[in-house]
PDB file of C-alpha atoms in Angstrom:
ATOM      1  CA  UNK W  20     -28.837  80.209  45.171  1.00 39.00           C
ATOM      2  CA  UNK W  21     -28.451  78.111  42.053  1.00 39.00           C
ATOM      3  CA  UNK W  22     -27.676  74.558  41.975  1.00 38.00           C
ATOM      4  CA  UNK W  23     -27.012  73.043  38.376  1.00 36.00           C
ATOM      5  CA  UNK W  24     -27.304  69.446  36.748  1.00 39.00           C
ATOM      6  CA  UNK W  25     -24.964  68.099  33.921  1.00 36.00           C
ATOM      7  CA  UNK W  26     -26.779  67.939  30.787  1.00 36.00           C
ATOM      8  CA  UNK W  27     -26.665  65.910  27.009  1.00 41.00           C
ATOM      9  CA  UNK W  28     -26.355  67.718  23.798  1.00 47.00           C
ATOM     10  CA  UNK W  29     -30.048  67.636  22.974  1.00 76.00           C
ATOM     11  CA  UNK W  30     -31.428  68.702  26.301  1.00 81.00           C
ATOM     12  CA  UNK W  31     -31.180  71.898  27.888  1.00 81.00           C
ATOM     13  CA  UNK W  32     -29.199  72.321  31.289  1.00 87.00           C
ATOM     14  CA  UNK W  33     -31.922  71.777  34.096  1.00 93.00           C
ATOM     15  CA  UNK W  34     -30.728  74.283  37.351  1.00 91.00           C
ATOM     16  CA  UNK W  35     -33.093  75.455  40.198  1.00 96.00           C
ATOM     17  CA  UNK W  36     -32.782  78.867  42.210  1.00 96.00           C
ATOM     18  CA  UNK W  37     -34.282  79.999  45.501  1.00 95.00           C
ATOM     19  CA  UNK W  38     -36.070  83.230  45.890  1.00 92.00           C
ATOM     20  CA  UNK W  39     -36.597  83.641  49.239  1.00 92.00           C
ATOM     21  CA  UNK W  40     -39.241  80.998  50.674  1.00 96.00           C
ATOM     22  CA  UNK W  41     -40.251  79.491  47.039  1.00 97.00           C
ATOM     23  CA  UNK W  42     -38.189  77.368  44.541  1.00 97.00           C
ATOM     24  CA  UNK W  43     -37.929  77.896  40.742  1.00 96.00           C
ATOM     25  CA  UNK W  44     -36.984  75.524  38.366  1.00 94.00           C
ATOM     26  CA  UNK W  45     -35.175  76.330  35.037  1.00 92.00           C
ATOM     27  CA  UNK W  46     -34.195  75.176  31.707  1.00 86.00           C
ATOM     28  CA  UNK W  47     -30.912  76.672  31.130  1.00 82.00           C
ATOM     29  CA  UNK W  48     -32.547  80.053  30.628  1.00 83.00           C
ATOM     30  CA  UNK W  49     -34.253  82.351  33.541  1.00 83.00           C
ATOM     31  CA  UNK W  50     -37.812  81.329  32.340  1.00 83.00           C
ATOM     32  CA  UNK W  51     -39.393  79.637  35.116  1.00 87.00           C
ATOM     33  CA  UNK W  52     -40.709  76.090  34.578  1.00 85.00           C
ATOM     34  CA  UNK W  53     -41.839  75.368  37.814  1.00 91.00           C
ATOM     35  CA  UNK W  54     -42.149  76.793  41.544  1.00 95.00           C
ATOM     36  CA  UNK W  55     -42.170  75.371  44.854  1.00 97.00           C
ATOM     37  CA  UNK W  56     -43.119  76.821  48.215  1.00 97.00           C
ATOM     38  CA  UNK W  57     -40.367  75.021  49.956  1.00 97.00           C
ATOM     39  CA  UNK W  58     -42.298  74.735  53.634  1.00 97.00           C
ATOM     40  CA  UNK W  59     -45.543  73.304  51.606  1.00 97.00           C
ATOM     41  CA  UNK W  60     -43.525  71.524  49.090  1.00 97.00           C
ATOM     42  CA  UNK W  61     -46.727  69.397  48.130  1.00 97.00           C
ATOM     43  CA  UNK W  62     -49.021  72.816  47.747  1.00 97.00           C
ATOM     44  CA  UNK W  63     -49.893  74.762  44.264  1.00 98.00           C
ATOM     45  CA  UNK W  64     -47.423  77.791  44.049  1.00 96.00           C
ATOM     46  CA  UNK W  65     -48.824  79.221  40.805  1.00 94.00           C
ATOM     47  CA  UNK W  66     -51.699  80.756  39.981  1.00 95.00           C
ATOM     48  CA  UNK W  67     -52.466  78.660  36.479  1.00 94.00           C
ATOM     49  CA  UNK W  68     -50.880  75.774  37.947  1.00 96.00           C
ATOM     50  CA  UNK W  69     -54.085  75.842  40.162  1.00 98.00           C
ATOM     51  CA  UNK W  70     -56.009  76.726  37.080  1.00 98.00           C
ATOM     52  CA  UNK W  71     -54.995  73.508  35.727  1.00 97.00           C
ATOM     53  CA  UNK W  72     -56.920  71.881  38.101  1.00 98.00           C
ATOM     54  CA  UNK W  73     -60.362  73.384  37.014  1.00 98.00           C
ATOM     55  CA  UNK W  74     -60.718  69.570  35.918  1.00 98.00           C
ATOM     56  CA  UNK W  75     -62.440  68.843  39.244  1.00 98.00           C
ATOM     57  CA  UNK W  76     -65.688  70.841  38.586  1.00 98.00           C
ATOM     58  CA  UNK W  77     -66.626  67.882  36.533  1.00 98.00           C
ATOM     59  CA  UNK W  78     -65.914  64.847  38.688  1.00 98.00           C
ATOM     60  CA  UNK W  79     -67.877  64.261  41.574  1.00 97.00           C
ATOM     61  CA  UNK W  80     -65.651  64.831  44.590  1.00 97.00           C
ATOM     62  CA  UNK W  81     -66.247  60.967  45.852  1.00 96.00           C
ATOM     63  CA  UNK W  82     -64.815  59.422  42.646  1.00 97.00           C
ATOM     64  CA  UNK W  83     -61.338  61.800  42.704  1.00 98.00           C
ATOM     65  CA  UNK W  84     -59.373  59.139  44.615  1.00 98.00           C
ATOM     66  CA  UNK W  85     -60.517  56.565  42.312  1.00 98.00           C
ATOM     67  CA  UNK W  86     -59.547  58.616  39.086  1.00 98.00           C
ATOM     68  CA  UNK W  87     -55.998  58.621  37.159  1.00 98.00           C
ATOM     69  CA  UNK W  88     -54.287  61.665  36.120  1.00 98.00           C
ATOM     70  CA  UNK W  89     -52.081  62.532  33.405  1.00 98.00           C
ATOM     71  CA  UNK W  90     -49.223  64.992  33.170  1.00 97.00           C
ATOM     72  CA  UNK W  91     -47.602  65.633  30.329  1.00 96.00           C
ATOM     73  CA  UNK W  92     -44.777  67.584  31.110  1.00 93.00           C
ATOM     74  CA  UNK W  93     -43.097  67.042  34.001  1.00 95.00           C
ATOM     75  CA  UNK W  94     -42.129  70.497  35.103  1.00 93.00           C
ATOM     76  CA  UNK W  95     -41.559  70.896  38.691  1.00 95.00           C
ATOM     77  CA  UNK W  96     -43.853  68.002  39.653  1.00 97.00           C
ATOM     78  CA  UNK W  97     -46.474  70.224  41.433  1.00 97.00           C
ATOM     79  CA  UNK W  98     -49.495  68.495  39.420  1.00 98.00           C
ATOM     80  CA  UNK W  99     -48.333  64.892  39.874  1.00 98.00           C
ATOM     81  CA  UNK W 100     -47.247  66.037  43.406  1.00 98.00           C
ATOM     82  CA  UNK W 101     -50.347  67.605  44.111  1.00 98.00           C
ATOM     83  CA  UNK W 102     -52.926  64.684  42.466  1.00 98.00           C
ATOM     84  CA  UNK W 103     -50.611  61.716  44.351  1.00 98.00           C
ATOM     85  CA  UNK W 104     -50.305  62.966  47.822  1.00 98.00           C
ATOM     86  CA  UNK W 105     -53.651  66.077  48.043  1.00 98.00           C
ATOM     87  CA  UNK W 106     -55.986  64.296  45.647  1.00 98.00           C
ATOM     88  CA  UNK W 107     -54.539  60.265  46.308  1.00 98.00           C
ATOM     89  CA  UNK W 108     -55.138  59.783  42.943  1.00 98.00           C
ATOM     90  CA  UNK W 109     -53.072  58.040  40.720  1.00 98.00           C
ATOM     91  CA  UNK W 110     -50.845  59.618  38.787  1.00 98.00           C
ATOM     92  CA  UNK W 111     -48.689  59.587  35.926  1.00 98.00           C
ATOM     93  CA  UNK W 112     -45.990  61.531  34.494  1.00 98.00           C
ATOM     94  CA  UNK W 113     -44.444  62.354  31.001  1.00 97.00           C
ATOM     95  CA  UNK W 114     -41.036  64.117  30.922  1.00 95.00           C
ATOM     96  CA  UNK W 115     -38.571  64.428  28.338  1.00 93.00           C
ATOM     97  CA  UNK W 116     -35.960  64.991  30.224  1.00 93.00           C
ATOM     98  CA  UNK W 117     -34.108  62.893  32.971  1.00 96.00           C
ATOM     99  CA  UNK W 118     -32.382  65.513  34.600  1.00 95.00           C
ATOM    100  CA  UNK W 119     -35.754  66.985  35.319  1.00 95.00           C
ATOM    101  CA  UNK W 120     -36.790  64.089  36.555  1.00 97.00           C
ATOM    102  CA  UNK W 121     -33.690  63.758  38.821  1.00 96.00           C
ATOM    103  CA  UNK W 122     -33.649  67.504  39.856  1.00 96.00           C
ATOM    104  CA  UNK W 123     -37.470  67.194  40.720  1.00 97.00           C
ATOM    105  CA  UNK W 124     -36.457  63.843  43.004  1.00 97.00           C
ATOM    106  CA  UNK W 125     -33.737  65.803  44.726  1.00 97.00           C
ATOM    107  CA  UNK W 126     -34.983  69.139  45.411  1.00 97.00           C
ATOM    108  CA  UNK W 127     -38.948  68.987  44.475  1.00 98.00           C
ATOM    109  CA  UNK W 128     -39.920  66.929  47.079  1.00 98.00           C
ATOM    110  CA  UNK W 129     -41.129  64.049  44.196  1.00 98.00           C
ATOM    111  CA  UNK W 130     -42.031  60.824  45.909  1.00 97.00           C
ATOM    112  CA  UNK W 131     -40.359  57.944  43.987  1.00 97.00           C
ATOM    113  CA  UNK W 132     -42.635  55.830  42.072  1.00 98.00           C
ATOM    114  CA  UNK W 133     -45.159  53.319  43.533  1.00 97.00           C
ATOM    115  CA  UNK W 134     -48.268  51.755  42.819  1.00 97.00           C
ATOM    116  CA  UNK W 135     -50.197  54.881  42.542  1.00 97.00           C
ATOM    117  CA  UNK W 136     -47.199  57.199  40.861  1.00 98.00           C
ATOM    118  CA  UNK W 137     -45.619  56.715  38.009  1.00 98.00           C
ATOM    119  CA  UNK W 138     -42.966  58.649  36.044  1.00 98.00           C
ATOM    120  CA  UNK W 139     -42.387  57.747  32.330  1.00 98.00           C
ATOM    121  CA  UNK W 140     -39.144  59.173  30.282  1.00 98.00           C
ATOM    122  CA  UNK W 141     -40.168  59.616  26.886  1.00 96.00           C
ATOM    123  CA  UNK W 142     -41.598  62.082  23.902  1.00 94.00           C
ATOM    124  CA  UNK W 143     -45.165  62.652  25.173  1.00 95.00           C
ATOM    125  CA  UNK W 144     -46.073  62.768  21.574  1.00 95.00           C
ATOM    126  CA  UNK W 145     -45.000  59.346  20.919  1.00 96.00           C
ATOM    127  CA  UNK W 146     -46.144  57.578  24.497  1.00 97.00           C
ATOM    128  CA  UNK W 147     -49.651  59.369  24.552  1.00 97.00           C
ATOM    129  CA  UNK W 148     -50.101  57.002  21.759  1.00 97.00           C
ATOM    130  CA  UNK W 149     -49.230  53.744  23.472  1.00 97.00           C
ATOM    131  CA  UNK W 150     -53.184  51.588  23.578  1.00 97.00           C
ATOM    132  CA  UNK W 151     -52.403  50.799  27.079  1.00 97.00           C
ATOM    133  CA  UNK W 152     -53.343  54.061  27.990  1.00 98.00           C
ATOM    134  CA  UNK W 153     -56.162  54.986  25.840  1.00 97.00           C
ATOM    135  CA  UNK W 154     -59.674  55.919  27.770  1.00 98.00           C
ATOM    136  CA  UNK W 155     -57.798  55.395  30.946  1.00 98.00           C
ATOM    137  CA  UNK W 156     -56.949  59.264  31.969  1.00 98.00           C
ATOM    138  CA  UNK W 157     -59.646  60.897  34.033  1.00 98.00           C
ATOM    139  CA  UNK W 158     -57.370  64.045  34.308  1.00 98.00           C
ATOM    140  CA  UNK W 159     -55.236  65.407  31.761  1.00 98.00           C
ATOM    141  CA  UNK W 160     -52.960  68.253  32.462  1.00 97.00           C
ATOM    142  CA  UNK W 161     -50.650  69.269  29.299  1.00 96.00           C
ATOM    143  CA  UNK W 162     -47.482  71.945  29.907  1.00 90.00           C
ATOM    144  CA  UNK W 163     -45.397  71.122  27.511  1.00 83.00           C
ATOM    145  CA  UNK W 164     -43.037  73.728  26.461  1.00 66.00           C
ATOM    146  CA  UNK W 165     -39.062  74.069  25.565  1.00 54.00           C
ATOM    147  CA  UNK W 166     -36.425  76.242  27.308  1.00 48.00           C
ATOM    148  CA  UNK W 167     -37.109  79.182  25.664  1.00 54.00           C
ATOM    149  CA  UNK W 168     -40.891  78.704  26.736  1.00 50.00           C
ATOM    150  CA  UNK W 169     -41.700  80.789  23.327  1.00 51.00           C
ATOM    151  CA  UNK W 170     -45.065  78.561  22.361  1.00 54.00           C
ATOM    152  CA  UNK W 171     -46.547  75.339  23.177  1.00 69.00           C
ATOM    153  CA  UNK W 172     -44.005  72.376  21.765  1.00 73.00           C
ATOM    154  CA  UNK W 173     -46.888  70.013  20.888  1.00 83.00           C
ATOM    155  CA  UNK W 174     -49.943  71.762  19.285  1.00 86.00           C
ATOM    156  CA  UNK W 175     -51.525  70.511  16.471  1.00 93.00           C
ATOM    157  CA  UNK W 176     -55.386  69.067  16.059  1.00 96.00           C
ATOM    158  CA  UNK W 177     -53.683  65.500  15.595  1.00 96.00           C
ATOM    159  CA  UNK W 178     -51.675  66.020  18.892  1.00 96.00           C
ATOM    160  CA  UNK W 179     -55.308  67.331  20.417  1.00 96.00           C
ATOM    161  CA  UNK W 180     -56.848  64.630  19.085  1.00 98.00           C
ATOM    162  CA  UNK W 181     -54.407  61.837  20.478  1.00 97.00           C
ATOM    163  CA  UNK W 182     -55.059  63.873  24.008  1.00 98.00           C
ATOM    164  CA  UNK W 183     -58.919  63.071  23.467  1.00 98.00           C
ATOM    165  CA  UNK W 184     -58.329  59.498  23.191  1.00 98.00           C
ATOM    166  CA  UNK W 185     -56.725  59.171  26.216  1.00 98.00           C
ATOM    167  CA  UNK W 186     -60.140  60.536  28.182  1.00 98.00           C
ATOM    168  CA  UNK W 187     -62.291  58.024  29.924  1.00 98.00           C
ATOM    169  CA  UNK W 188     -66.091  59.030  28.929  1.00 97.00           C
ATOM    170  CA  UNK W 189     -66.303  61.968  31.693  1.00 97.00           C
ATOM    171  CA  UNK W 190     -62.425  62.913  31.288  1.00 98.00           C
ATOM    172  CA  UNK W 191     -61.020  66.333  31.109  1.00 98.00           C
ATOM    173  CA  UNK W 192     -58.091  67.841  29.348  1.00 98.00           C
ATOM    174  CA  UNK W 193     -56.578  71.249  30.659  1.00 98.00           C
ATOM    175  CA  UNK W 194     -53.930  72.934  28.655  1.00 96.00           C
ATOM    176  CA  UNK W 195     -51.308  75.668  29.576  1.00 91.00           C
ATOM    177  CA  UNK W 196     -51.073  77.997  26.536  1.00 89.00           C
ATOM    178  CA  UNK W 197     -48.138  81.144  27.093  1.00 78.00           C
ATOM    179  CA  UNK W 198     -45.114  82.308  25.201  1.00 56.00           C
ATOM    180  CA  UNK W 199     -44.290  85.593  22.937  1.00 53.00           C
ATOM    181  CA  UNK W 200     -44.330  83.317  19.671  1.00 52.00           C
ATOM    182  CA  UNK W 201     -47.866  81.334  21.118  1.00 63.00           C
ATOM    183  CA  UNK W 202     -51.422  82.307  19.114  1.00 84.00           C
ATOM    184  CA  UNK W 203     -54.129  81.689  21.354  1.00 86.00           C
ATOM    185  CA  UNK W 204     -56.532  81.879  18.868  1.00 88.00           C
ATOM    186  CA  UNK W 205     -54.670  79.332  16.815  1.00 91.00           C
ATOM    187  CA  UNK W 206     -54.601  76.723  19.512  1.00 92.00           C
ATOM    188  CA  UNK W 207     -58.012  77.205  20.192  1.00 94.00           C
ATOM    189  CA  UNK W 208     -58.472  76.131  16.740  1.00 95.00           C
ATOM    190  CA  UNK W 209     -57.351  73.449  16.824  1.00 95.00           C
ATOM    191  CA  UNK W 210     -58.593  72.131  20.425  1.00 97.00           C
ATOM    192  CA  UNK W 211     -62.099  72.747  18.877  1.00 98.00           C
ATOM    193  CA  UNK W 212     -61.044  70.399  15.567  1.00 98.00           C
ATOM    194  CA  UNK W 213     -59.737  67.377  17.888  1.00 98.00           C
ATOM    195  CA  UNK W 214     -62.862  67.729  20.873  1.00 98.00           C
ATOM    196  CA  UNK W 215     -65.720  70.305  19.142  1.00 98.00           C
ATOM    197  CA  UNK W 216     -66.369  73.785  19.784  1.00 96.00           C
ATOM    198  CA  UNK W 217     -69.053  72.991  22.583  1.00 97.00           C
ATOM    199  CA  UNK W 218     -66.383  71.267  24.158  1.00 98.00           C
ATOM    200  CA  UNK W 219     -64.250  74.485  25.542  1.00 98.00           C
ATOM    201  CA  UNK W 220     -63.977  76.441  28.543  1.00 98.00           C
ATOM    202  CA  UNK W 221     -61.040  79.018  29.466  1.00 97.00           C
ATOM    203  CA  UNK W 222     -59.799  81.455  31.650  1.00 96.00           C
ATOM    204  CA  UNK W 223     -58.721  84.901  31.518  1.00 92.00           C
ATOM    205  CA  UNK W 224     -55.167  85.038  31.414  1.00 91.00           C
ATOM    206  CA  UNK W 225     -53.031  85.089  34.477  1.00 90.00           C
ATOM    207  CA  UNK W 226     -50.803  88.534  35.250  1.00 89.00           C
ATOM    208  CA  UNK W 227     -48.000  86.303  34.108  1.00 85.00           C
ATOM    209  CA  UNK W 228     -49.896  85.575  30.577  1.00 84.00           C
ATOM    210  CA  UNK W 229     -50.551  81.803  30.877  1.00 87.00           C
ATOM    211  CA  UNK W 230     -53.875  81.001  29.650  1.00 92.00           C
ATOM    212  CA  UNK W 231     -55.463  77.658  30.589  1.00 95.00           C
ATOM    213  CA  UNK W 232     -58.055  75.812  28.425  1.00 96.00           C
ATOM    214  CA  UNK W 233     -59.873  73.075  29.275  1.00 98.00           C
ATOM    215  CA  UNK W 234     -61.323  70.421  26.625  1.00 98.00           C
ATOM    216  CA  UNK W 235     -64.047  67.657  27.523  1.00 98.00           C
ATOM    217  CA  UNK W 236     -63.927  64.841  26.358  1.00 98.00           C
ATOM    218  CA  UNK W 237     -68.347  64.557  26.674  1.00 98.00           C
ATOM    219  CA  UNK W 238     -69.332  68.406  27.119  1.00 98.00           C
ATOM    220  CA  UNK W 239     -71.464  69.302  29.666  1.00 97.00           C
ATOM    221  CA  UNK W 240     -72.961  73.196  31.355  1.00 97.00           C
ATOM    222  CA  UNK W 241     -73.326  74.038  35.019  1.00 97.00           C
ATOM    223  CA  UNK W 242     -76.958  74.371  36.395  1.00 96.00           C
ATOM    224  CA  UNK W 243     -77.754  77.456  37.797  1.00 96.00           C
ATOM    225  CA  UNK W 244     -76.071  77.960  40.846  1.00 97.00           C
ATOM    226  CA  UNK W 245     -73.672  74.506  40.567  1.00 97.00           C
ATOM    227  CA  UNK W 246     -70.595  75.848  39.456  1.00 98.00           C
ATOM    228  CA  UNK W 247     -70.085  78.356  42.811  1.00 98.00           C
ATOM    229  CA  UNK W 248     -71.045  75.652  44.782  1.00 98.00           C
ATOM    230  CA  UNK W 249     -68.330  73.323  43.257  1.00 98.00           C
ATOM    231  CA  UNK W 250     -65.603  75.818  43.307  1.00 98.00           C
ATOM    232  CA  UNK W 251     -66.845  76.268  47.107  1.00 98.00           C
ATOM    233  CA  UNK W 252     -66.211  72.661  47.864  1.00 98.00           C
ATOM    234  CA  UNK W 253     -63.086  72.255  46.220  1.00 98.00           C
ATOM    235  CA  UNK W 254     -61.408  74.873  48.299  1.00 98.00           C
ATOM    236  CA  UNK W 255     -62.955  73.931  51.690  1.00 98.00           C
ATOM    237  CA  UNK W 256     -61.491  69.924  50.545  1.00 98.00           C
ATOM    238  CA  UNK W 257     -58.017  70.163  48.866  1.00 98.00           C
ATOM    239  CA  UNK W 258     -57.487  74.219  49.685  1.00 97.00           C
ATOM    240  CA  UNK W 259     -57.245  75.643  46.036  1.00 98.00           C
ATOM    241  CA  UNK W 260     -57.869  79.536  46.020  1.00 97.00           C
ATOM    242  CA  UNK W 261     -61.202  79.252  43.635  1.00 97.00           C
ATOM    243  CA  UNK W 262     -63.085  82.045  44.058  1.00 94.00           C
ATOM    244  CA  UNK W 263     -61.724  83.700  40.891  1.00 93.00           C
ATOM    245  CA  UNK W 264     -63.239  80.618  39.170  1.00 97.00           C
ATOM    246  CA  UNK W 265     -66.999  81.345  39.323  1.00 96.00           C
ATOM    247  CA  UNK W 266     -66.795  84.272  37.117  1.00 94.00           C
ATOM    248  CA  UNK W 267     -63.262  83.876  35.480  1.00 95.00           C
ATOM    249  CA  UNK W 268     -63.828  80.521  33.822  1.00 97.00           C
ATOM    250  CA  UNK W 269     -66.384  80.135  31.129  1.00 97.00           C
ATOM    251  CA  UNK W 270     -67.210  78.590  28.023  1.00 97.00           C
ATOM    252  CA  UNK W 271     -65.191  79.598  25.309  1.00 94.00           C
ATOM    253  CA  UNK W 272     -67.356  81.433  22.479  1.00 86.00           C
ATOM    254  CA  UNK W 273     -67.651  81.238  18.622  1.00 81.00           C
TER     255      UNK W 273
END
């Protein structure tokens, strides 16, 4: 089933298609942008999407509901979704796009905004660098990519270094990095120029070949034994699959 949205002449067409019990979003092309398990609309459906999470081995589980994240990249909403109604944090949103905004309201299951949620329309490269919301952003997920989903849209050291400026001391960044025209190893770079090389940790890619990298904004190692625990912890409170995470994610070498 495919339902589509009118669209302008810069933006792609936004439609969204059911397979089976989960829902895909799409940008006029059958690359999916976002999922949704339809009978735990407010769950994480992808593997990397839950990935993008790994920011919560560095915040002490008592100060999540007091922290603010970021998404840049509006997708299918599960992040903002997820960190507003699992994590009661608040969040905000960056999209592009209205008509993802407006399919994500009508068939995502994305509250409307409150005091605690907030969507923005606008270029995330532009509104990242608005002061009032510099060193506010305890969470910072970035998934920005086009309809062809061929590389990372924003990706430079500058854009990297913009991200870092949003960080409050302890603040994380995670970044999605996929596509057939994408260089990891070029991104990397220039994560490392914007927050230092001791500042990295990644995953192994997903089956589906997302990659996600997470930047700190004050680096920081696991004691022996801490990082298990925390992965532990954060399935048994918000029920993310993390037992890949103890020996999948690591700091990223030189």
């Amino acid at each position: 089933m495919a339902r589509k949205k009118s669209n302008t002449a810069e933006l792609p067409e936004v439609s969204v298609s059911d397979d089976g019990e989960v829902r895909h979003l799409h940008l006029g092309t059958p690359w999916i942008q976002g999922s949704m398990r339809i009978a735990a609309p407010f769950d994480l459906e992808l593997e990397y999407i839950q990935r993008m999470m790994a920011w919560l081995l560095f915040m002490e589980p008592e100060a999540v509901r007091q922290g603010h994240a970021m998404q840049l990249g509006l997708g299918a909403g599960a992040i903002t979704k997820f960190c507003h109604k699992k994590l009661r944090m608040c969040a905000t949103a960056i999209e592009l796009n209205p008509q993802v905004l407006a399919v994500c309201r009508a068939w995502f299951k994305l509250p409307p905004d409150g005091p605690k949620l907030r969507v923005v329309l606008a270029d995330a490269a532009q509104e990242i660098k608005n002061p009032m919301w510099q060193g506010t952003v305890d969470a910072l997920c970035v998934d920005l990519y086009d309809h062809e989903a061929a590389a990372p849209v924003l990706d430079s050291a500058a854009f990297y270094a913009d991200c870092r400026a949003l960080l409050s001391e302890n603040g994380c960044m995670t970044v999605n990095l996929f596509g057939r025209a994408s260089s990891f190893a070029r991104s990397v770079e220039q994560i490392a120029a914007a927050f230092g090389e001791d500042a990295l940790w990644a995953f192994k890619p997903t089956r589906e070949g997302n990659t996600v990298v997470l930047a700190q904004r004050t680096p920081s190692r696991f004691k022996r034994g801490e990082q298990a625990a925390r992965c532990a912890d954060i399935q048994e409170r918000w029920g993310i699959p993390t037992a890949k995470w103890v020996r999948g994610f690591k700091p990223l070498a030189f």
